[in-house]
């Protein structure tokens, strides 16, 4: 029975996803410098030549790993709506999702990888910043700007407001997790951290 073009495309996409998934595991475990295309090919199963049919370089493969991380978590950035409803509740819900995402094993491993290796390989820092930090922040800026236009929070620079809010949400717990100090934060600690972040943010940005 002949193989259809759609079936071939599906198998190729599944193979690509398997390569990206495996590469992520190796990058996180071994670091960027110590990871080779040969190592990834051996773990996936197949020749290095086959791997190069999907990705022309280790840098391109790392870009795919970062992009996959962004796509899997981009829904979080689309959920903030401070332009209507209860401002406190909207910020608390969104802040909790952001903090839980940034405390996840994958996010912590990615952050450690970028921080540890971008000094020698600035291209991976640039890749992460462009795909995750800049694009993610832009989505937040648009939502904070909408909230300001609706008169829900004080008019100011929406980019600075977005940065202030995210930094307040991550304050304390993220660094503790990043540096592997003690056990992972409990749900109660996360909720308390977000409650404090929302109150501190609105102390400065609530419409008087």
Coordinates of C-alpha atoms in Angstrom, one line a residue:
X1 CA 0.0 0.0 0.0
X2 CA 1.6 3.3 -1.1
X3 CA 2.6 5.8 1.6
X4 CA 0.7 9.1 1.2
X5 CA 2.4 12.5 1.4
X6 CA 0.5 13.4 4.5
X7 CA 1.7 10.2 6.3
X8 CA 5.3 11.0 5.3
X9 CA 4.9 14.5 6.6
X10 CA 3.4 13.3 9.9
X11 CA 6.3 10.8 10.4
X12 CA 8.8 13.5 9.6
X13 CA 7.2 15.8 12.1
X14 CA 7.1 13.1 14.8
X15 CA 10.8 12.4 14.1
X16 CA 11.6 16.1 14.4
X17 CA 9.7 16.4 17.7
X18 CA 11.6 13.3 19.1
X19 CA 14.9 15.0 18.1
X20 CA 14.0 18.3 19.8
X21 CA 12.8 16.4 22.9
X22 CA 16.0 14.4 23.1
X23 CA 18.2 17.4 22.5
X24 CA 16.5 19.3 25.3
X25 CA 17.2 16.4 27.7
X26 CA 20.9 16.3 26.7
X27 CA 21.4 20.1 26.7
X28 CA 19.9 20.3 30.2
X29 CA 22.0 17.4 31.5
X30 CA 25.3 18.0 29.8
X31 CA 25.3 21.7 28.9
X32 CA 25.5 23.4 25.5
X33 CA 29.3 23.1 25.1
X34 CA 29.5 19.4 26.0
X35 CA 26.6 18.4 23.8
X36 CA 27.4 17.3 20.2
X37 CA 25.3 16.5 17.3
X38 CA 26.8 13.0 17.3
X39 CA 25.6 12.5 20.9
X40 CA 22.1 13.6 20.1
X41 CA 22.0 11.4 16.9
X42 CA 23.2 8.4 18.9
X43 CA 20.5 8.9 21.6
X44 CA 17.7 9.5 19.1
X45 CA 18.8 6.5 17.0
X46 CA 20.2 7.1 13.6
X47 CA 23.1 8.6 11.9
X48 CA 24.5 12.1 12.3
X49 CA 23.7 12.7 8.6
X50 CA 20.1 12.0 9.2
X51 CA 20.1 14.5 12.1
X52 CA 21.5 17.1 9.7
X53 CA 18.5 16.6 7.4
X54 CA 16.4 18.2 10.1
X55 CA 18.9 20.7 11.6
X56 CA 21.9 22.1 10.0
X57 CA 23.8 22.9 13.2
X58 CA 23.7 22.6 17.0
X59 CA 22.8 26.2 17.2
X60 CA 19.8 25.7 15.0
X61 CA 18.7 22.7 17.1
X62 CA 19.0 24.7 20.3
X63 CA 16.8 27.4 18.7
X64 CA 14.2 24.7 18.1
X65 CA 14.4 23.6 21.8
X66 CA 13.9 27.2 22.9
X67 CA 11.0 27.7 20.5
X68 CA 9.4 24.5 21.6
X69 CA 9.6 25.7 25.2
X70 CA 8.0 29.0 24.3
X71 CA 5.2 27.4 22.3
X72 CA 4.3 24.9 25.1
X73 CA 4.0 27.8 27.6
X74 CA 2.8 30.7 25.5
X75 CA -0.8 30.2 26.6
X76 CA 0.2 31.6 30.0
X77 CA 1.0 35.0 28.4
X78 CA -2.3 35.1 26.7
X79 CA -4.4 34.8 29.8
X80 CA -3.9 38.1 31.4
X81 CA -6.8 40.4 31.1
X82 CA -6.7 43.4 33.4
X83 CA -8.9 45.6 31.2
X84 CA -12.1 44.2 32.7
X85 CA -13.3 42.3 35.8
X86 CA -11.5 42.4 39.2
X87 CA -8.0 43.8 38.8
X88 CA -6.7 42.1 42.0
X89 CA -8.0 38.7 41.0
X90 CA -6.8 39.0 37.4
X91 CA -3.3 39.9 38.5
X92 CA -3.2 37.2 41.2
X93 CA -4.3 34.5 38.7
X94 CA -1.8 35.5 36.1
X95 CA 1.0 36.0 38.6
X96 CA 0.5 32.6 40.0
X97 CA 0.7 31.0 36.5
X98 CA 3.8 33.0 35.7
X99 CA 5.5 32.0 38.9
X100 CA 4.6 28.3 38.7
X101 CA 5.9 28.3 35.1
X102 CA 9.2 29.8 36.1
X103 CA 9.6 27.4 39.0
X104 CA 9.0 24.4 36.8
X105 CA 11.8 21.9 36.2
X106 CA 12.2 22.8 32.5
X107 CA 12.2 26.6 33.1
X108 CA 14.8 26.3 35.9
X109 CA 17.0 24.0 33.7
X110 CA 16.7 26.4 30.8
X111 CA 17.6 29.4 32.9
X112 CA 20.6 27.6 34.4
X113 CA 21.8 26.6 31.0
X114 CA 21.5 30.1 29.6
X115 CA 23.2 31.7 32.6
X116 CA 26.0 29.2 32.7
X117 CA 26.9 29.1 29.0
X118 CA 26.0 32.4 27.4
X119 CA 29.3 34.0 28.5
X120 CA 31.1 31.6 26.1
X121 CA 28.3 31.2 23.7
X122 CA 26.5 34.6 23.5
X123 CA 24.4 33.2 20.6
X124 CA 22.3 31.0 22.9
X125 CA 21.6 34.0 25.2
X126 CA 20.5 36.0 22.2
X127 CA 18.3 33.1 21.1
X128 CA 16.6 32.8 24.5
X129 CA 16.1 36.5 24.8
X130 CA 14.5 36.9 21.4
X131 CA 12.2 33.9 21.6
X132 CA 11.2 34.0 25.2
X133 CA 12.0 37.3 26.9
X134 CA 11.3 39.8 24.2
X135 CA 8.3 38.2 22.7
X136 CA 6.8 37.2 26.0
X137 CA 7.3 40.7 27.4
X138 CA 5.7 42.3 24.4
X139 CA 2.5 40.3 25.0
X140 CA 2.5 41.5 28.6
X141 CA 3.1 45.1 27.5
X142 CA 0.1 45.0 25.2
X143 CA -2.1 43.8 28.0
X144 CA -0.9 46.3 30.6
X145 CA -1.4 49.0 28.0
X146 CA -5.0 47.9 27.5
X147 CA -5.6 48.0 31.2
X148 CA -4.2 51.6 31.3
X149 CA -6.4 52.6 28.4
X150 CA -9.4 51.1 30.2
X151 CA -8.5 53.1 33.3
X152 CA -8.0 50.0 35.4
X153 CA -4.4 50.8 36.5
X154 CA -2.5 54.1 36.6
X155 CA -1.2 55.5 33.3
X156 CA 2.5 55.0 33.0
X157 CA 5.0 53.2 30.7
X158 CA 3.4 49.7 30.2
X159 CA 6.7 48.1 29.6
X160 CA 8.0 49.2 32.9
X161 CA 4.8 48.2 34.7
X162 CA 4.9 44.8 33.1
X163 CA 8.6 44.3 34.2
X164 CA 7.8 45.5 37.8
X165 CA 4.9 43.1 38.1
X166 CA 6.8 40.0 36.8
X167 CA 9.8 40.9 39.0
X168 CA 7.6 41.2 42.1
X169 CA 6.0 37.8 41.3
X170 CA 9.4 36.1 41.0
X171 CA 11.0 37.8 43.9
X172 CA 12.5 35.5 46.5
X173 CA 11.1 32.2 45.5
X174 CA 12.6 32.0 42.0
X175 CA 16.2 32.6 43.1
X176 CA 15.8 30.1 45.9
X177 CA 14.7 27.5 43.4
X178 CA 17.3 28.5 40.9
X179 CA 20.1 28.1 43.4
X180 CA 18.6 24.9 44.8
X181 CA 18.2 26.2 48.3
X182 CA 15.9 23.9 50.3
X183 CA 12.8 22.1 49.0
X184 CA 10.7 23.5 46.1
X185 CA 8.3 26.2 47.3
X186 CA 4.9 24.9 48.5
X187 CA 1.6 26.0 47.0
X188 CA 1.0 28.0 50.1
X189 CA 4.3 29.8 49.7
X190 CA 3.6 30.5 46.1
X191 CA 0.1 31.9 46.9
X192 CA 1.5 34.1 49.7
X193 CA 4.3 35.4 47.4
X194 CA 1.8 36.3 44.7
X195 CA -0.6 38.0 47.2
X196 CA 2.3 40.2 48.4
X197 CA 3.4 40.9 44.8
X198 CA -0.1 42.0 43.7
X199 CA -0.5 44.3 46.8
X200 CA 2.9 45.8 46.3
X201 CA 2.2 46.4 42.5
X202 CA -1.1 48.0 43.1
X203 CA 0.3 50.2 45.8
X204 CA 2.1 51.9 43.0
X205 CA -0.2 51.4 40.0
X206 CA -3.8 51.4 41.3
X207 CA -5.9 54.2 40.1
X208 CA -6.4 56.7 42.9

